[in-house]
């Protein structure tokens, strides 16, 4: 029996590698992982003997990408590839534009010129909506990004929608809350806090630590993505928010991690970001209608991450 060939872009990163490991253990797909291997990606996270790995910069290798599709008769693309660090986007926004916009548009161009149809699931972010005060935003609300990273993600979301209208490509966009779990590079607040507490180092917090976020454990995200994939045919062209209700401010989050680890955090308040959204909150009723809701609350997920 020949399994379908799928491409996972950005598959050596935190979310992509967790997803590939899930697929390897639960499906029979022929998995091709495409990753440029930047500072936050690592092939040691991957079952390299059970997948095909291709090192490639999507923004610079349109010809190689075309050959990869033609040689492997790709059935599905799930696009995790992106630069995602907001702080780094303030320092080098052009790098984010190249990787987050041009890289994905090259994928779209390859797909639209193929002689057959390819399912495409694009991983976006809740940050494209910008900050919210007391309201939850749904999939039809306006995009209002406030930093270069979020702007590149919102831009490619709009480009994707134009390809859906102009070329009738079968695409679904997903926008998730902050995702955390094993093997996350220590630049986001949860892995940074855990690493620094282990090393008895101070923990930097932007501003006064009052900014709020919602956190989704990686297993819940993967379960949601699989449900969306399984129901792809009925939802082509749709956008799905993958949300949760586990909201917490940065200062409280650091203290919660400290309590789980039995340590008192040494907090260092540092200069705030150029612009720091006060909170994100997305409505995920649409996904609930497919039968999904998060199963792992924040304290449970942190315990699983810290204590195994």
PDB file of C-alpha atoms in Angstrom:
ATOM      1  CA  UNK A   1       0.000   0.000   0.000  1.00  0.00           C
ATOM      2  CA  UNK A   2       1.454   3.370  -1.020  1.00  0.00           C
ATOM      3  CA  UNK A   3       0.794   6.206   1.406  1.00  0.00           C
ATOM      4  CA  UNK A   4       0.026   9.731   0.316  1.00  0.00           C
ATOM      5  CA  UNK A   5       2.935  12.162   0.171  1.00  0.00           C
ATOM      6  CA  UNK A   6       2.609  15.304   2.254  1.00  0.00           C
ATOM      7  CA  UNK A   7       4.921  18.253   2.820  1.00  0.00           C
ATOM      8  CA  UNK A   8       5.345  19.818   6.238  1.00  0.00           C
ATOM      9  CA  UNK A   9       7.172  23.124   5.896  1.00  0.00           C
ATOM     10  CA  UNK A  10       9.016  24.458   8.922  1.00  0.00           C
ATOM     11  CA  UNK A  11       8.885  20.916  10.244  1.00  0.00           C
ATOM     12  CA  UNK A  12      12.098  21.148  12.267  1.00  0.00           C
ATOM     13  CA  UNK A  13      10.702  23.976  14.379  1.00  0.00           C
ATOM     14  CA  UNK A  14       8.864  23.594  17.668  1.00  0.00           C
ATOM     15  CA  UNK A  15       5.292  23.159  16.430  1.00  0.00           C
ATOM     16  CA  UNK A  16       6.165  21.446  13.159  1.00  0.00           C
ATOM     17  CA  UNK A  17       8.403  18.832  14.781  1.00  0.00           C
ATOM     18  CA  UNK A  18       5.787  17.937  17.381  1.00  0.00           C
ATOM     19  CA  UNK A  19       3.254  17.564  14.583  1.00  0.00           C
ATOM     20  CA  UNK A  20       5.575  15.375  12.484  1.00  0.00           C
ATOM     21  CA  UNK A  21       6.250  13.093  15.439  1.00  0.00           C
ATOM     22  CA  UNK A  22       2.513  12.757  15.944  1.00  0.00           C
ATOM     23  CA  UNK A  23       1.982  11.867  12.266  1.00  0.00           C
ATOM     24  CA  UNK A  24       4.815   9.330  12.254  1.00  0.00           C
ATOM     25  CA  UNK A  25       3.328   7.564  15.265  1.00  0.00           C
ATOM     26  CA  UNK A  26      -0.319   7.682  14.144  1.00  0.00           C
ATOM     27  CA  UNK A  27      -0.513   7.680  10.326  1.00  0.00           C
ATOM     28  CA  UNK A  28       1.061   6.076   7.252  1.00  0.00           C
ATOM     29  CA  UNK A  29       1.739   9.271   5.285  1.00  0.00           C
ATOM     30  CA  UNK A  30       4.985   9.673   3.396  1.00  0.00           C
ATOM     31  CA  UNK A  31       6.204  12.804   5.187  1.00  0.00           C
ATOM     32  CA  UNK A  32       8.556  15.266   3.528  1.00  0.00           C
ATOM     33  CA  UNK A  33       9.870  17.859   5.947  1.00  0.00           C
ATOM     34  CA  UNK A  34      11.125  21.074   4.348  1.00  0.00           C
ATOM     35  CA  UNK A  35      13.065  23.425   6.608  1.00  0.00           C
ATOM     36  CA  UNK A  36      15.804  26.034   6.136  1.00  0.00           C
ATOM     37  CA  UNK A  37      17.235  25.164   9.596  1.00  0.00           C
ATOM     38  CA  UNK A  38      17.490  28.526  11.297  1.00  0.00           C
ATOM     39  CA  UNK A  39      18.479  29.167  14.917  1.00  0.00           C
ATOM     40  CA  UNK A  40      15.178  27.825  16.302  1.00  0.00           C
ATOM     41  CA  UNK A  41      14.956  24.589  14.288  1.00  0.00           C
ATOM     42  CA  UNK A  42      16.693  21.293  14.972  1.00  0.00           C
ATOM     43  CA  UNK A  43      16.617  17.958  13.122  1.00  0.00           C
ATOM     44  CA  UNK A  44      17.337  16.160  16.415  1.00  0.00           C
ATOM     45  CA  UNK A  45      13.655  16.669  17.204  1.00  0.00           C
ATOM     46  CA  UNK A  46      12.677  14.615  14.163  1.00  0.00           C
ATOM     47  CA  UNK A  47      12.490  10.851  13.454  1.00  0.00           C
ATOM     48  CA  UNK A  48      14.875  11.277  10.527  1.00  0.00           C
ATOM     49  CA  UNK A  49      14.879   7.565   9.668  1.00  0.00           C
ATOM     50  CA  UNK A  50      11.116   7.660   9.055  1.00  0.00           C
ATOM     51  CA  UNK A  51      10.728  10.836   7.013  1.00  0.00           C
ATOM     52  CA  UNK A  52      12.312  12.554   4.025  1.00  0.00           C
ATOM     53  CA  UNK A  53      14.124  15.721   5.023  1.00  0.00           C
ATOM     54  CA  UNK A  54      14.879  18.532   2.573  1.00  0.00           C
ATOM     55  CA  UNK A  55      16.899  21.560   3.630  1.00  0.00           C
ATOM     56  CA  UNK A  56      15.490  24.488   1.657  1.00  0.00           C
ATOM     57  CA  UNK A  57      14.799  28.191   2.004  1.00  0.00           C
ATOM     58  CA  UNK A  58      11.303  28.568   0.552  1.00  0.00           C
ATOM     59  CA  UNK A  59      11.865  32.230  -0.229  1.00  0.00           C
ATOM     60  CA  UNK A  60      14.901  31.520  -2.437  1.00  0.00           C
ATOM     61  CA  UNK A  61      14.375  28.174  -4.158  1.00  0.00           C
ATOM     62  CA  UNK A  62      11.256  28.239  -6.314  1.00  0.00           C
ATOM     63  CA  UNK A  63      12.793  25.848  -8.875  1.00  0.00           C
ATOM     64  CA  UNK A  64      13.752  23.269  -6.253  1.00  0.00           C
ATOM     65  CA  UNK A  65      10.329  23.522  -4.680  1.00  0.00           C
ATOM     66  CA  UNK A  66       8.666  22.895  -8.036  1.00  0.00           C
ATOM     67  CA  UNK A  67      10.814  19.801  -8.625  1.00  0.00           C
ATOM     68  CA  UNK A  68       9.988  18.508  -5.137  1.00  0.00           C
ATOM     69  CA  UNK A  69       6.265  18.656  -5.857  1.00  0.00           C
ATOM     70  CA  UNK A  70       6.554  17.138  -9.324  1.00  0.00           C
ATOM     71  CA  UNK A  71       8.764  14.251  -8.216  1.00  0.00           C
ATOM     72  CA  UNK A  72       6.675  13.261  -5.198  1.00  0.00           C
ATOM     73  CA  UNK A  73       3.085  13.893  -6.337  1.00  0.00           C
ATOM     74  CA  UNK A  74       2.328  15.845  -3.170  1.00  0.00           C
ATOM     75  CA  UNK A  75      -1.229  15.522  -1.857  1.00  0.00           C
ATOM     76  CA  UNK A  76      -1.205  17.965   1.070  1.00  0.00           C
ATOM     77  CA  UNK A  77       0.904  20.870   2.346  1.00  0.00           C
ATOM     78  CA  UNK A  78       0.791  22.042   5.942  1.00  0.00           C
ATOM     79  CA  UNK A  79       2.709  25.270   6.189  1.00  0.00           C
ATOM     80  CA  UNK A  80       4.336  25.997   9.550  1.00  0.00           C
ATOM     81  CA  UNK A  81       7.325  27.804   8.031  1.00  0.00           C
ATOM     82  CA  UNK A  82       7.683  31.276   9.523  1.00  0.00           C
ATOM     83  CA  UNK A  83       9.851  33.534  11.601  1.00  0.00           C
ATOM     84  CA  UNK A  84       7.796  34.036  14.759  1.00  0.00           C
ATOM     85  CA  UNK A  85       9.748  36.074  17.319  1.00  0.00           C
ATOM     86  CA  UNK A  86       8.137  39.499  17.764  1.00  0.00           C
ATOM     87  CA  UNK A  87      11.259  41.017  19.354  1.00  0.00           C
ATOM     88  CA  UNK A  88      13.415  39.911  16.426  1.00  0.00           C
ATOM     89  CA  UNK A  89      10.879  41.349  13.982  1.00  0.00           C
ATOM     90  CA  UNK A  90      11.436  44.818  15.414  1.00  0.00           C
ATOM     91  CA  UNK A  91      15.168  44.426  14.759  1.00  0.00           C
ATOM     92  CA  UNK A  92      14.988  43.034  11.218  1.00  0.00           C
ATOM     93  CA  UNK A  93      11.524  43.421   9.681  1.00  0.00           C
ATOM     94  CA  UNK A  94      12.761  42.836   6.109  1.00  0.00           C
ATOM     95  CA  UNK A  95      13.937  39.349   7.090  1.00  0.00           C
ATOM     96  CA  UNK A  96      10.408  38.597   8.306  1.00  0.00           C
ATOM     97  CA  UNK A  97       8.895  39.948   5.109  1.00  0.00           C
ATOM     98  CA  UNK A  98      11.094  37.676   2.984  1.00  0.00           C
ATOM     99  CA  UNK A  99      10.475  34.547   4.994  1.00  0.00           C
ATOM    100  CA  UNK A 100       6.853  34.953   6.044  1.00  0.00           C
ATOM    101  CA  UNK A 101       5.469  36.408   2.830  1.00  0.00           C
ATOM    102  CA  UNK A 102       7.654  35.425  -0.120  1.00  0.00           C
ATOM    103  CA  UNK A 103       8.343  31.919   1.183  1.00  0.00           C
ATOM    104  CA  UNK A 104       4.643  31.094   1.418  1.00  0.00           C
ATOM    105  CA  UNK A 105       3.794  32.833  -1.845  1.00  0.00           C
ATOM    106  CA  UNK A 106       6.364  30.655  -3.601  1.00  0.00           C
ATOM    107  CA  UNK A 107       4.452  27.656  -2.273  1.00  0.00           C
ATOM    108  CA  UNK A 108       1.212  29.097  -3.613  1.00  0.00           C
ATOM    109  CA  UNK A 109       2.777  29.741  -7.009  1.00  0.00           C
ATOM    110  CA  UNK A 110       4.067  26.184  -7.280  1.00  0.00           C
ATOM    111  CA  UNK A 111       0.693  24.759  -6.289  1.00  0.00           C
ATOM    112  CA  UNK A 112      -1.361  26.889  -8.666  1.00  0.00           C
ATOM    113  CA  UNK A 113       0.771  25.789 -11.644  1.00  0.00           C
ATOM    114  CA  UNK A 114       0.490  22.065 -10.945  1.00  0.00           C
ATOM    115  CA  UNK A 115      -1.710  19.895 -13.123  1.00  0.00           C
ATOM    116  CA  UNK A 116      -3.493  18.495 -10.062  1.00  0.00           C
ATOM    117  CA  UNK A 117      -5.000  19.864  -6.837  1.00  0.00           C
ATOM    118  CA  UNK A 118      -3.129  20.057  -3.522  1.00  0.00           C
ATOM    119  CA  UNK A 119      -4.745  20.603  -0.130  1.00  0.00           C
ATOM    120  CA  UNK A 120      -3.087  23.494   1.687  1.00  0.00           C
ATOM    121  CA  UNK A 121      -3.373  24.279   5.403  1.00  0.00           C
ATOM    122  CA  UNK A 122      -1.661  27.487   6.442  1.00  0.00           C
ATOM    123  CA  UNK A 123      -0.701  28.135  10.058  1.00  0.00           C
ATOM    124  CA  UNK A 124      -1.300  31.773  10.889  1.00  0.00           C
ATOM    125  CA  UNK A 125      -1.558  33.433  14.331  1.00  0.00           C
ATOM    126  CA  UNK A 126      -4.020  35.226  16.606  1.00  0.00           C
ATOM    127  CA  UNK A 127      -1.717  38.254  16.452  1.00  0.00           C
ATOM    128  CA  UNK A 128      -3.058  39.223  13.014  1.00  0.00           C
ATOM    129  CA  UNK A 129      -6.177  40.592  14.738  1.00  0.00           C
ATOM    130  CA  UNK A 130      -4.173  42.970  16.922  1.00  0.00           C
ATOM    131  CA  UNK A 131      -4.992  43.637  20.543  1.00  0.00           C
ATOM    132  CA  UNK A 132      -8.434  43.372  22.104  1.00  0.00           C
ATOM    133  CA  UNK A 133      -9.803  45.007  25.237  1.00  0.00           C
ATOM    134  CA  UNK A 134     -12.736  42.951  26.488  1.00  0.00           C
ATOM    135  CA  UNK A 135     -13.968  41.410  23.253  1.00  0.00           C
ATOM    136  CA  UNK A 136     -13.230  38.103  21.562  1.00  0.00           C
ATOM    137  CA  UNK A 137     -12.567  38.322  17.828  1.00  0.00           C
ATOM    138  CA  UNK A 138     -13.918  35.782  15.367  1.00  0.00           C
ATOM    139  CA  UNK A 139     -12.685  34.666  11.970  1.00  0.00           C
ATOM    140  CA  UNK A 140     -14.568  37.428  10.132  1.00  0.00           C
ATOM    141  CA  UNK A 141     -13.192  40.328  12.154  1.00  0.00           C
ATOM    142  CA  UNK A 142     -10.757  42.827  10.683  1.00  0.00           C
ATOM    143  CA  UNK A 143      -7.015  42.291  10.728  1.00  0.00           C
ATOM    144  CA  UNK A 144      -5.142  44.949  12.694  1.00  0.00           C
ATOM    145  CA  UNK A 145      -1.528  43.819  13.292  1.00  0.00           C
ATOM    146  CA  UNK A 146       0.665  46.063  15.423  1.00  0.00           C
ATOM    147  CA  UNK A 147       4.188  44.656  14.963  1.00  0.00           C
ATOM    148  CA  UNK A 148       6.252  43.619  11.920  1.00  0.00           C
ATOM    149  CA  UNK A 149       5.871  39.888  12.627  1.00  0.00           C
ATOM    150  CA  UNK A 150       2.090  40.069  12.873  1.00  0.00           C
ATOM    151  CA  UNK A 151       1.950  42.325   9.822  1.00  0.00           C
ATOM    152  CA  UNK A 152       3.779  39.760   7.685  1.00  0.00           C
ATOM    153  CA  UNK A 153       1.409  37.022   8.856  1.00  0.00           C
ATOM    154  CA  UNK A 154      -1.634  39.190   8.149  1.00  0.00           C
ATOM    155  CA  UNK A 155      -0.207  40.079   4.732  1.00  0.00           C
ATOM    156  CA  UNK A 156       0.246  36.490   3.643  1.00  0.00           C
ATOM    157  CA  UNK A 157      -3.229  35.645   4.978  1.00  0.00           C
ATOM    158  CA  UNK A 158      -4.625  38.263   2.596  1.00  0.00           C
ATOM    159  CA  UNK A 159      -2.491  36.990  -0.281  1.00  0.00           C
ATOM    160  CA  UNK A 160      -3.761  33.469   0.405  1.00  0.00           C
ATOM    161  CA  UNK A 161      -7.360  34.694   0.270  1.00  0.00           C
ATOM    162  CA  UNK A 162      -6.621  36.326  -3.094  1.00  0.00           C
ATOM    163  CA  UNK A 163      -5.295  32.993  -4.426  1.00  0.00           C
ATOM    164  CA  UNK A 164      -8.466  31.315  -3.214  1.00  0.00           C
ATOM    165  CA  UNK A 165     -10.591  33.804  -5.118  1.00  0.00           C
ATOM    166  CA  UNK A 166      -8.373  34.137  -8.204  1.00  0.00           C
ATOM    167  CA  UNK A 167      -7.210  30.546  -8.683  1.00  0.00           C
ATOM    168  CA  UNK A 168      -9.745  28.531  -6.675  1.00  0.00           C
ATOM    169  CA  UNK A 169      -7.015  26.866  -4.610  1.00  0.00           C
ATOM    170  CA  UNK A 170      -8.247  24.580  -1.788  1.00  0.00           C
ATOM    171  CA  UNK A 171      -6.828  26.281   1.310  1.00  0.00           C
ATOM    172  CA  UNK A 172      -7.708  26.534   5.001  1.00  0.00           C
ATOM    173  CA  UNK A 173      -6.118  29.091   7.344  1.00  0.00           C
ATOM    174  CA  UNK A 174      -5.798  28.447  11.086  1.00  0.00           C
ATOM    175  CA  UNK A 175      -5.051  31.091  13.705  1.00  0.00           C
ATOM    176  CA  UNK A 176      -4.069  29.869  17.148  1.00  0.00           C
ATOM    177  CA  UNK A 177      -3.390  31.290  20.582  1.00  0.00           C
ATOM    178  CA  UNK A 178       0.157  31.052  21.973  1.00  0.00           C
ATOM    179  CA  UNK A 179       1.279  27.419  21.775  1.00  0.00           C
ATOM    180  CA  UNK A 180       3.724  25.875  24.256  1.00  0.00           C
ATOM    181  CA  UNK A 181       5.182  22.451  24.937  1.00  0.00           C
ATOM    182  CA  UNK A 182       8.316  20.288  24.620  1.00  0.00           C
ATOM    183  CA  UNK A 183      11.286  21.439  22.518  1.00  0.00           C
ATOM    184  CA  UNK A 184      10.241  25.084  22.264  1.00  0.00           C
ATOM    185  CA  UNK A 185      13.202  27.377  21.643  1.00  0.00           C
ATOM    186  CA  UNK A 186      13.926  29.472  24.769  1.00  0.00           C
ATOM    187  CA  UNK A 187      12.985  32.897  23.479  1.00  0.00           C
ATOM    188  CA  UNK A 188       9.269  32.717  24.301  1.00  0.00           C
ATOM    189  CA  UNK A 189       8.279  33.413  27.900  1.00  0.00           C
ATOM    190  CA  UNK A 190       7.471  29.849  29.043  1.00  0.00           C
ATOM    191  CA  UNK A 191      10.688  28.091  27.917  1.00  0.00           C
ATOM    192  CA  UNK A 192      12.792  31.121  28.925  1.00  0.00           C
ATOM    193  CA  UNK A 193      11.309  31.082  32.429  1.00  0.00           C
ATOM    194  CA  UNK A 194      11.804  27.328  32.859  1.00  0.00           C
ATOM    195  CA  UNK A 195      15.391  27.435  31.599  1.00  0.00           C
ATOM    196  CA  UNK A 196      16.375  30.419  33.736  1.00  0.00           C
ATOM    197  CA  UNK A 197      14.756  29.023  36.864  1.00  0.00           C
ATOM    198  CA  UNK A 198      16.697  25.796  36.375  1.00  0.00           C
ATOM    199  CA  UNK A 199      19.915  27.815  36.089  1.00  0.00           C
ATOM    200  CA  UNK A 200      19.029  30.189  38.963  1.00  0.00           C
ATOM    201  CA  UNK A 201      19.143  33.154  36.581  1.00  0.00           C
ATOM    202  CA  UNK A 202      16.994  36.288  36.504  1.00  0.00           C
ATOM    203  CA  UNK A 203      13.902  36.249  34.298  1.00  0.00           C
ATOM    204  CA  UNK A 204      13.288  39.247  32.009  1.00  0.00           C
ATOM    205  CA  UNK A 205       9.742  40.591  31.715  1.00  0.00           C
ATOM    206  CA  UNK A 206       8.737  43.376  29.346  1.00  0.00           C
ATOM    207  CA  UNK A 207       7.277  46.501  30.951  1.00  0.00           C
ATOM    208  CA  UNK A 208       5.395  45.794  34.179  1.00  0.00           C
ATOM    209  CA  UNK A 209       4.276  42.265  33.267  1.00  0.00           C
ATOM    210  CA  UNK A 210       0.585  43.148  32.921  1.00  0.00           C
ATOM    211  CA  UNK A 211       0.225  42.065  29.281  1.00  0.00           C
ATOM    212  CA  UNK A 212      -2.111  39.071  28.991  1.00  0.00           C
ATOM    213  CA  UNK A 213      -2.001  36.076  26.693  1.00  0.00           C
ATOM    214  CA  UNK A 214      -3.831  32.776  26.296  1.00  0.00           C
ATOM    215  CA  UNK A 215      -1.805  29.559  26.161  1.00  0.00           C
ATOM    216  CA  UNK A 216      -2.623  26.371  24.288  1.00  0.00           C
ATOM    217  CA  UNK A 217      -0.745  23.132  24.972  1.00  0.00           C
ATOM    218  CA  UNK A 218       0.804  21.555  21.861  1.00  0.00           C
ATOM    219  CA  UNK A 219      -1.263  18.361  22.114  1.00  0.00           C
ATOM    220  CA  UNK A 220      -4.511  20.331  22.051  1.00  0.00           C
ATOM    221  CA  UNK A 221      -3.285  22.276  19.021  1.00  0.00           C
ATOM    222  CA  UNK A 222      -2.378  19.071  17.162  1.00  0.00           C
ATOM    223  CA  UNK A 223      -5.773  17.535  17.970  1.00  0.00           C
ATOM    224  CA  UNK A 224      -7.467  20.655  16.589  1.00  0.00           C
ATOM    225  CA  UNK A 225      -5.352  20.620  13.444  1.00  0.00           C
ATOM    226  CA  UNK A 226      -6.131  16.964  12.791  1.00  0.00           C
ATOM    227  CA  UNK A 227      -9.879  17.617  13.109  1.00  0.00           C
ATOM    228  CA  UNK A 228      -9.602  20.497  10.645  1.00  0.00           C
ATOM    229  CA  UNK A 229      -7.596  18.299   8.264  1.00  0.00           C
ATOM    230  CA  UNK A 230     -10.057  15.408   8.583  1.00  0.00           C
ATOM    231  CA  UNK A 231     -12.893  17.794   7.691  1.00  0.00           C
ATOM    232  CA  UNK A 232     -10.978  19.595   4.945  1.00  0.00           C
ATOM    233  CA  UNK A 233     -13.392  18.840   2.112  1.00  0.00           C
ATOM    234  CA  UNK A 234     -16.359  20.414   3.861  1.00  0.00           C
ATOM    235  CA  UNK A 235     -14.429  23.527   4.908  1.00  0.00           C
ATOM    236  CA  UNK A 236     -12.301  24.544   1.922  1.00  0.00           C
ATOM    237  CA  UNK A 237     -11.715  28.288   1.951  1.00  0.00           C
ATOM    238  CA  UNK A 238     -12.504  28.666   5.634  1.00  0.00           C
ATOM    239  CA  UNK A 239     -10.518  30.195   8.507  1.00  0.00           C
ATOM    240  CA  UNK A 240     -10.483  28.535  11.936  1.00  0.00           C
ATOM    241  CA  UNK A 241      -9.430  30.100  15.203  1.00  0.00           C
ATOM    242  CA  UNK A 242      -7.817  27.588  17.579  1.00  0.00           C
ATOM    243  CA  UNK A 243      -8.391  29.154  20.958  1.00  0.00           C
ATOM    244  CA  UNK A 244      -8.599  28.426  24.647  1.00  0.00           C
ATOM    245  CA  UNK A 245      -9.703  30.115  27.861  1.00  0.00           C
ATOM    246  CA  UNK A 246      -6.459  29.909  29.833  1.00  0.00           C
ATOM    247  CA  UNK A 247      -5.599  33.609  30.012  1.00  0.00           C
ATOM    248  CA  UNK A 248      -2.877  34.947  32.294  1.00  0.00           C
ATOM    249  CA  UNK A 249      -0.645  38.018  32.542  1.00  0.00           C
ATOM    250  CA  UNK A 250       3.106  37.635  32.108  1.00  0.00           C
ATOM    251  CA  UNK A 251       4.010  38.310  35.738  1.00  0.00           C
ATOM    252  CA  UNK A 252       1.478  35.793  37.046  1.00  0.00           C
ATOM    253  CA  UNK A 253       2.667  33.237  34.478  1.00  0.00           C
ATOM    254  CA  UNK A 254       6.268  33.489  35.651  1.00  0.00           C
ATOM    255  CA  UNK A 255       5.185  33.138  39.265  1.00  0.00           C
ATOM    256  CA  UNK A 256       2.998  30.132  38.401  1.00  0.00           C
ATOM    257  CA  UNK A 257       5.930  28.387  36.728  1.00  0.00           C
ATOM    258  CA  UNK A 258       8.070  29.198  39.757  1.00  0.00           C
ATOM    259  CA  UNK A 259       5.515  27.656  42.119  1.00  0.00           C
ATOM    260  CA  UNK A 260       5.356  24.471  40.030  1.00  0.00           C
ATOM    261  CA  UNK A 261       9.154  24.236  40.065  1.00  0.00           C
ATOM    262  CA  UNK A 262       9.374  25.093  43.754  1.00  0.00           C
ATOM    263  CA  UNK A 263      11.452  28.205  43.112  1.00  0.00           C
ATOM    264  CA  UNK A 264      10.996  31.931  43.666  1.00  0.00           C
ATOM    265  CA  UNK A 265      11.619  33.780  40.388  1.00  0.00           C
ATOM    266  CA  UNK A 266      14.167  36.583  40.353  1.00  0.00           C
ATOM    267  CA  UNK A 267      12.299  38.917  38.020  1.00  0.00           C
ATOM    268  CA  UNK A 268      14.053  41.604  35.993  1.00  0.00           C
ATOM    269  CA  UNK A 269      11.682  44.154  34.477  1.00  0.00           C
ATOM    270  CA  UNK A 270      13.138  45.307  31.166  1.00  0.00           C
ATOM    271  CA  UNK A 271      12.250  47.953  28.599  1.00  0.00           C
ATOM    272  CA  UNK A 272       8.921  47.205  26.962  1.00  0.00           C
ATOM    273  CA  UNK A 273       8.574  46.382  23.271  1.00  0.00           C
ATOM    274  CA  UNK A 274       8.198  49.192  20.748  1.00  0.00           C
ATOM    275  CA  UNK A 275       4.527  48.274  20.886  1.00  0.00           C
ATOM    276  CA  UNK A 276       3.203  45.520  23.091  1.00  0.00           C
ATOM    277  CA  UNK A 277      -0.399  44.377  22.649  1.00  0.00           C
ATOM    278  CA  UNK A 278      -2.187  44.292  25.980  1.00  0.00           C
ATOM    279  CA  UNK A 279      -4.058  41.059  25.219  1.00  0.00           C
ATOM    280  CA  UNK A 280      -5.316  38.752  22.468  1.00  0.00           C
ATOM    281  CA  UNK A 281      -8.566  36.863  22.730  1.00  0.00           C
ATOM    282  CA  UNK A 282     -10.149  34.855  19.942  1.00  0.00           C
ATOM    283  CA  UNK A 283     -13.549  33.241  19.640  1.00  0.00           C
ATOM    284  CA  UNK A 284     -13.273  29.572  18.611  1.00  0.00           C
ATOM    285  CA  UNK A 285     -16.954  28.590  18.470  1.00  0.00           C
ATOM    286  CA  UNK A 286     -16.552  27.655  14.811  1.00  0.00           C
ATOM    287  CA  UNK A 287     -14.030  24.952  15.702  1.00  0.00           C
ATOM    288  CA  UNK A 288     -16.169  23.752  18.596  1.00  0.00           C
ATOM    289  CA  UNK A 289     -18.823  22.908  16.003  1.00  0.00           C
ATOM    290  CA  UNK A 290     -16.408  20.309  14.576  1.00  0.00           C
ATOM    291  CA  UNK A 291     -16.245  18.677  18.009  1.00  0.00           C
ATOM    292  CA  UNK A 292     -13.030  20.162  19.379  1.00  0.00           C
ATOM    293  CA  UNK A 293     -12.268  21.964  22.600  1.00  0.00           C
ATOM    294  CA  UNK A 294      -9.023  22.183  24.597  1.00  0.00           C
ATOM    295  CA  UNK A 295      -8.523  19.403  27.129  1.00  0.00           C
ATOM    296  CA  UNK A 296      -5.386  20.515  28.981  1.00  0.00           C
ATOM    297  CA  UNK A 297      -5.555  23.620  31.150  1.00  0.00           C
ATOM    298  CA  UNK A 298      -2.534  25.834  31.687  1.00  0.00           C
ATOM    299  CA  UNK A 299      -1.455  24.428  35.046  1.00  0.00           C
ATOM    300  CA  UNK A 300      -1.795  20.851  33.767  1.00  0.00           C
ATOM    301  CA  UNK A 301       0.202  21.642  30.654  1.00  0.00           C
ATOM    302  CA  UNK A 302       2.967  23.362  32.584  1.00  0.00           C
ATOM    303  CA  UNK A 303       3.184  20.415  34.966  1.00  0.00           C
ATOM    304  CA  UNK A 304       3.458  18.023  32.013  1.00  0.00           C
ATOM    305  CA  UNK A 305       6.148  20.174  30.444  1.00  0.00           C
ATOM    306  CA  UNK A 306       8.189  20.683  33.618  1.00  0.00           C
ATOM    307  CA  UNK A 307       7.778  17.316  35.326  1.00  0.00           C
ATOM    308  CA  UNK A 308       7.312  15.032  32.324  1.00  0.00           C
TER     309      UNK A 308
END
